[in-house]
PDB file of C-alpha atoms in Angstrom:
ATOM      1  CA  MET A   1     101.989  76.994  98.800  1.00 40.00           C
ATOM      2  CA  LYS A   2     105.624  76.542  97.528  1.00 42.00           C
ATOM      3  CA  MET A   3     108.608  75.202  99.579  1.00 37.00           C
ATOM      4  CA  SER A   4     111.835  77.329 100.064  1.00 40.00           C
ATOM      5  CA  SER A   5     115.041  76.236  99.312  1.00 43.00           C
ATOM      6  CA  GLU A   6     115.361  75.561 102.889  1.00 46.00           C
ATOM      7  CA  GLY A   7     112.404  73.058 102.542  1.00 44.00           C
ATOM      8  CA  GLU A   8     110.094  74.861 104.837  1.00 52.00           C
ATOM      9  CA  ASP A   9     106.823  76.066 103.499  1.00 62.00           C
ATOM     10  CA  MET A  10     106.358  79.416 101.866  1.00 79.00           C
ATOM     11  CA  LYS A  11     103.338  81.479 100.650  1.00 93.00           C
ATOM     12  CA  SER A  12     103.524  83.269  97.388  1.00 96.00           C
ATOM     13  CA  ILE A  13     101.809  85.623  95.664  1.00 96.00           C
ATOM     14  CA  LEU A  14     102.175  86.203  92.270  1.00 95.00           C
ATOM     15  CA  PHE A  15     100.980  89.585  90.361  1.00 95.00           C
ATOM     16  CA  LYS A  16     100.401  90.296  86.679  1.00 90.00           C
ATOM     17  CA  GLY A  17     103.397  91.767  85.234  1.00 89.00           C
ATOM     18  CA  GLY A  18     105.865  89.292  87.010  1.00 93.00           C
ATOM     19  CA  LEU A  19     106.034  90.805  90.730  1.00 95.00           C
ATOM     20  CA  GLU A  20     106.383  87.937  93.333  1.00 97.00           C
ATOM     21  CA  VAL A  21     106.126  87.999  96.939  1.00 97.00           C
ATOM     22  CA  HIS A  22     107.147  84.942  98.789  1.00 97.00           C
ATOM     23  CA  PHE A  23     106.780  84.692 102.832  1.00 97.00           C
ATOM     24  CA  SER A  24     109.061  82.558 105.103  1.00 97.00           C
ATOM     25  CA  GLU A  25     107.457  83.641 108.162  1.00 97.00           C
ATOM     26  CA  GLU A  26     104.023  85.338 109.175  1.00 97.00           C
ATOM     27  CA  GLY A  27     102.747  87.459 112.131  1.00 96.00           C
ATOM     28  CA  LYS A  28     100.100  84.975 112.997  1.00 95.00           C
ATOM     29  CA  GLU A  29     103.025  82.654 113.667  1.00 95.00           C
ATOM     30  CA  ASN A  30     104.638  84.159 116.315  1.00 96.00           C
ATOM     31  CA  HIS A  31     102.443  86.308 118.316  1.00 96.00           C
ATOM     32  CA  HIS A  32     102.800  89.278 115.433  1.00 96.00           C
ATOM     33  CA  ALA A  33     106.171  89.668 116.652  1.00 97.00           C
ATOM     34  CA  ARG A  34     107.486  89.987 112.654  1.00 97.00           C
ATOM     35  CA  SER A  35     106.480  89.007 109.109  1.00 98.00           C
ATOM     36  CA  VAL A  36     109.350  88.280 106.546  1.00 98.00           C
ATOM     37  CA  PHE A  37     108.718  88.024 103.016  1.00 98.00           C
ATOM     38  CA  ARG A  38     111.079  88.232  99.740  1.00 98.00           C
ATOM     39  CA  CYS A  39     110.355  90.379  96.673  1.00 98.00           C
ATOM     40  CA  VAL A  40     111.177  89.653  92.917  1.00 98.00           C
ATOM     41  CA  VAL A  41     110.674  92.541  91.000  1.00 97.00           C
ATOM     42  CA  PRO A  42     111.131  92.237  86.946  1.00 97.00           C
ATOM     43  CA  PRO A  43     112.291  95.106  85.223  1.00 97.00           C
ATOM     44  CA  GLY A  44     110.470  98.618  84.981  1.00 95.00           C
ATOM     45  CA  ALA A  45     108.200  97.002  87.856  1.00 94.00           C
ATOM     46  CA  ARG A  46     107.592  99.555  90.913  1.00 90.00           C
ATOM     47  CA  THR A  47     105.490 100.034  93.721  1.00 89.00           C
ATOM     48  CA  PRO A  48     101.883 101.035  92.871  1.00 81.00           C
ATOM     49  CA  MET A  49     101.662 104.334  94.815  1.00 87.00           C
ATOM     50  CA  PRO A  50     103.938 105.949  96.934  1.00 92.00           C
ATOM     51  CA  HIS A  51     102.765 105.249 100.869  1.00 95.00           C
ATOM     52  CA  TYR A  52     103.510 105.329 104.411  1.00 96.00           C
ATOM     53  CA  HIS A  53     102.731 102.678 107.122  1.00 97.00           C
ATOM     54  CA  GLU A  54     100.734 103.739 110.316  1.00 94.00           C
ATOM     55  CA  ARG A  55     101.621 101.048 112.573  1.00 96.00           C
ATOM     56  CA  PHE A  56     104.451  99.074 111.440  1.00 97.00           C
ATOM     57  CA  GLU A  57     107.974  99.670 110.368  1.00 98.00           C
ATOM     58  CA  GLU A  58     109.795  97.903 107.284  1.00 98.00           C
ATOM     59  CA  SER A  59     113.468  96.601 107.064  1.00 98.00           C
ATOM     60  CA  VAL A  60     114.480  95.995 103.497  1.00 98.00           C
ATOM     61  CA  THR A  61     117.393  94.226 102.742  1.00 98.00           C
ATOM     62  CA  GLY A  62     119.009  93.965  98.936  1.00 98.00           C
ATOM     63  CA  VAL A  63     119.551  90.200  97.851  1.00 98.00           C
ATOM     64  CA  LYS A  64     119.715  90.358  93.916  1.00 98.00           C
ATOM     65  CA  GLY A  65     120.226  93.423  91.643  1.00 98.00           C
ATOM     66  CA  THR A  66     119.665  97.174  92.697  1.00 98.00           C
ATOM     67  CA  THR A  67     116.551  98.073  93.838  1.00 98.00           C
ATOM     68  CA  THR A  68     115.786 102.227  93.625  1.00 98.00           C
ATOM     69  CA  TRP A  69     114.040 103.124  97.045  1.00 98.00           C
ATOM     70  CA  VAL A  70     112.684 106.611  97.397  1.00 96.00           C
ATOM     71  CA  VAL A  71     112.208 107.443 101.446  1.00 97.00           C
ATOM     72  CA  ASN A  72     110.942 110.916 102.101  1.00 96.00           C
ATOM     73  CA  GLY A  73     112.181 112.262  98.893  1.00 93.00           C
ATOM     74  CA  GLU A  74     115.601 110.590  99.153  1.00 97.00           C
ATOM     75  CA  ARG A  75     116.992 108.075  96.607  1.00 97.00           C
ATOM     76  CA  ASN A  76     118.328 104.996  97.914  1.00 97.00           C
ATOM     77  CA  ASP A  77     120.109 102.224  95.586  1.00 98.00           C
ATOM     78  CA  LEU A  78     119.734  98.765  97.341  1.00 98.00           C
ATOM     79  CA  LYS A  79     122.250  96.564  96.418  1.00 98.00           C
ATOM     80  CA  PRO A  80     122.752  93.221  97.582  1.00 98.00           C
ATOM     81  CA  GLY A  81     123.589  93.287 101.393  1.00 98.00           C
ATOM     82  CA  ASP A  82     122.391  96.912 101.689  1.00 98.00           C
ATOM     83  CA  SER A  83     119.744  97.514 104.248  1.00 98.00           C
ATOM     84  CA  LEU A  84     117.258 100.751 104.681  1.00 98.00           C
ATOM     85  CA  LEU A  85     114.676 101.146 107.763  1.00 98.00           C
ATOM     86  CA  ILE A  86     111.542 102.884 107.053  1.00 98.00           C
ATOM     87  CA  SER A  87     110.207 104.214 109.873  1.00 97.00           C
ATOM     88  CA  ARG A  88     106.207 104.471 110.445  1.00 97.00           C
ATOM     89  CA  GLY A  89     105.091 107.858 108.742  1.00 96.00           C
ATOM     90  CA  ALA A  90     107.870 107.747 106.127  1.00 97.00           C
ATOM     91  CA  THR A  91     106.359 107.971 102.536  1.00 95.00           C
ATOM     92  CA  HIS A  92     108.123 105.589 100.354  1.00 96.00           C
ATOM     93  CA  TYR A  93     108.142 103.752  97.076  1.00 95.00           C
ATOM     94  CA  PHE A  94     110.240 101.400  95.166  1.00 97.00           C
ATOM     95  CA  ALA A  95     110.996 100.566  91.511  1.00 96.00           C
ATOM     96  CA  ASN A  96     113.305  98.340  89.568  1.00 97.00           C
ATOM     97  CA  HIS A  97     115.552 100.909  87.169  1.00 97.00           C
ATOM     98  CA  THR A  98     117.193  97.760  85.808  1.00 97.00           C
ATOM     99  CA  LYS A  99     117.237  95.605  82.690  1.00 97.00           C
ATOM    100  CA  GLU A 100     117.607  92.287  85.333  1.00 97.00           C
ATOM    101  CA  SER A 101     114.812  91.297  88.093  1.00 98.00           C
ATOM    102  CA  VAL A 102     116.131  92.288  91.491  1.00 98.00           C
ATOM    103  CA  GLU A 103     115.078  90.769  94.843  1.00 98.00           C
ATOM    104  CA  PHE A 104     114.886  92.251  97.980  1.00 98.00           C
ATOM    105  CA  SER A 105     113.817  90.695 101.698  1.00 98.00           C
ATOM    106  CA  CYS A 106     111.398  92.543 104.016  1.00 98.00           C
ATOM    107  CA  LEU A 107     111.223  92.314 107.807  1.00 98.00           C
ATOM    108  CA  ILE A 108     107.818  94.010 109.196  1.00 98.00           C
ATOM    109  CA  THR A 109     107.733  95.125 112.849  1.00 98.00           C
ATOM    110  CA  PRO A 110     105.348  94.045 114.665  1.00 98.00           C
ATOM    111  CA  GLY A 111     104.306  91.132 111.834  1.00 97.00           C
ATOM    112  CA  ILE A 112     100.815  93.091 111.323  1.00 96.00           C
ATOM    113  CA  LEU A 113     101.369  92.893 107.750  1.00 96.00           C
ATOM    114  CA  GLU A 114     100.551  89.643 106.202  1.00 96.00           C
ATOM    115  CA  SER A 115      99.840  87.851 103.262  1.00 97.00           C
ATOM    116  CA  GLU A 116      96.399  88.694 103.126  1.00 97.00           C
ATOM    117  CA  TYR A 117      97.545  92.321 102.135  1.00 97.00           C
ATOM    118  CA  PHE A 118      99.163  91.113  98.865  1.00 97.00           C
ATOM    119  CA  GLU A 119      96.397  88.331  98.183  1.00 97.00           C
ATOM    120  CA  ASP A 120      93.794  91.739  98.328  1.00 97.00           C
ATOM    121  CA  VAL A 121      96.180  93.873  96.084  1.00 96.00           C
ATOM    122  CA  ALA A 122      96.676  91.064  93.720  1.00 96.00           C
ATOM    123  CA  SER A 123      92.515  90.468  93.334  1.00 96.00           C
ATOM    124  CA  VAL A 124      92.689  94.304  92.707  1.00 94.00           C
ATOM    125  CA  VAL A 125      95.424  94.258  89.905  1.00 92.00           C
ATOM    126  CA  ASN A 126      95.561  91.192  88.628  1.00 94.00           C
ATOM    127  CA  VAL A 127      92.558  91.927  86.228  1.00 91.00           C
ATOM    128  CA  GLU A 128      91.996  92.321  82.393  1.00 88.00           C
ATOM    129  CA  GLY A 129      92.635  95.882  81.631  1.00 81.00           C
ATOM    130  CA  LEU A 130      92.994  98.743  83.939  1.00 79.00           C
ATOM    131  CA  PRO A 131      92.844  97.966  87.848  1.00 83.00           C
ATOM    132  CA  ASP A 132      90.540  99.991  90.162  1.00 87.00           C
ATOM    133  CA  PHE A 133      92.973 102.285  91.661  1.00 85.00           C
ATOM    134  CA  ASP A 134      90.306 103.883  93.892  1.00 88.00           C
ATOM    135  CA  LYS A 135      89.732 100.149  95.346  1.00 92.00           C
ATOM    136  CA  LEU A 136      93.540  99.395  95.667  1.00 92.00           C
ATOM    137  CA  GLN A 137      93.573 102.555  97.833  1.00 92.00           C
ATOM    138  CA  GLY A 138      90.840 101.081 100.020  1.00 95.00           C
ATOM    139  CA  VAL A 139      92.773  97.784 100.571  1.00 96.00           C
ATOM    140  CA  MET A 140      96.142  99.655 101.299  1.00 95.00           C
ATOM    141  CA  ARG A 141      94.096 101.586 103.975  1.00 96.00           C
ATOM    142  CA  GLN A 142      92.437  98.374 105.363  1.00 96.00           C
ATOM    143  CA  HIS A 143      96.191  96.803 105.734  1.00 96.00           C
ATOM    144  CA  GLY A 144      97.265  99.923 107.480  1.00 95.00           C
ATOM    145  CA  LEU A 145      98.962 101.447 104.496  1.00 96.00           C
ATOM    146  CA  VAL A 146      98.336 105.368 103.700  1.00 95.00           C
ATOM    147  CA  PRO A 147      98.749 106.016 100.037  1.00 94.00           C
ATOM    148  CA  VAL A 148     100.253 109.390  99.372  1.00 91.00           C
ATOM    149  CA  LEU A 149      99.675 110.994  95.883  1.00 78.00           C
ATOM    150  CA  GLY A 150     100.744 114.134  94.628  1.00 68.00           C
ATOM    151  CA  VAL A 151      98.725 116.251  91.976  1.00 62.00           C
ATOM    152  CA  ARG A 152     100.013 114.509  88.863  1.00 66.00           C
ATOM    153  CA  GLN A 153      99.076 110.945  90.455  1.00 65.00           C
ATOM    154  CA  LYS A 154      95.836 111.826  91.040  1.00 59.00           C
ATOM    155  CA  ILE A 155      95.179 113.496  87.967  1.00 66.00           C
ATOM    156  CA  VAL A 156      96.440 110.247  86.053  1.00 62.00           C
ATOM    157  CA  PHE A 157      94.294 107.897  88.211  1.00 59.00           C
ATOM    158  CA  ALA A 158      91.607 109.760  87.630  1.00 65.00           C
ATOM    159  CA  MET A 159      91.893 110.027  83.735  1.00 67.00           C
ATOM    160  CA  LEU A 160      92.441 106.229  84.453  1.00 64.00           C
ATOM    161  CA  GLY A 161      89.759 105.759  86.106  1.00 63.00           C
ATOM    162  CA  LEU A 162      87.757 107.198  83.269  1.00 68.00           C
ATOM    163  CA  ILE A 163      89.186 105.222  80.614  1.00 68.00           C
ATOM    164  CA  ARG A 164      88.135 102.378  82.969  1.00 60.00           C
ATOM    165  CA  LYS A 165      84.439 103.306  83.389  1.00 67.00           C
ATOM    166  CA  PHE A 166      83.976 103.799  79.529  1.00 71.00           C
ATOM    167  CA  LYS A 167      85.588 100.705  78.830  1.00 68.00           C
ATOM    168  CA  SER A 168      83.154  98.735  81.096  1.00 63.00           C
TER     169      SER A 168
END
């Protein structure tokens, strides 16, 4: 558990490659009204795969740098102070195409996406070698995120799965 700059407890999840997620409020603390967290995204990092949410909305606000979000095929460059609402069912992903770390905050309503999701994802991706993308998709589904893979991504993930099997 870390402390925020305001002195309150904050749950943090760290990922291989430097991505950080810092929770300042979780739904279990407020009858699932909302979850609030901040993401720190290193240069070149991105969402593992496009997805949509079945049961919650996500509002993101730029804090530092420019994060590229693609929502239903439309590119949005989120700068400090800019906000973007991602409605239920909207396919989206983000990427940091800059040479500096970027930060954005997320408000999840209702607050049913909590730190356990990111801990479960970290257990899949923070491994030596290639992560198990089938297992990652299962974790996403378990927490109400639905992976959306195009043909190219399906082929790449299948090839990575084969490489992973040959290495083990």
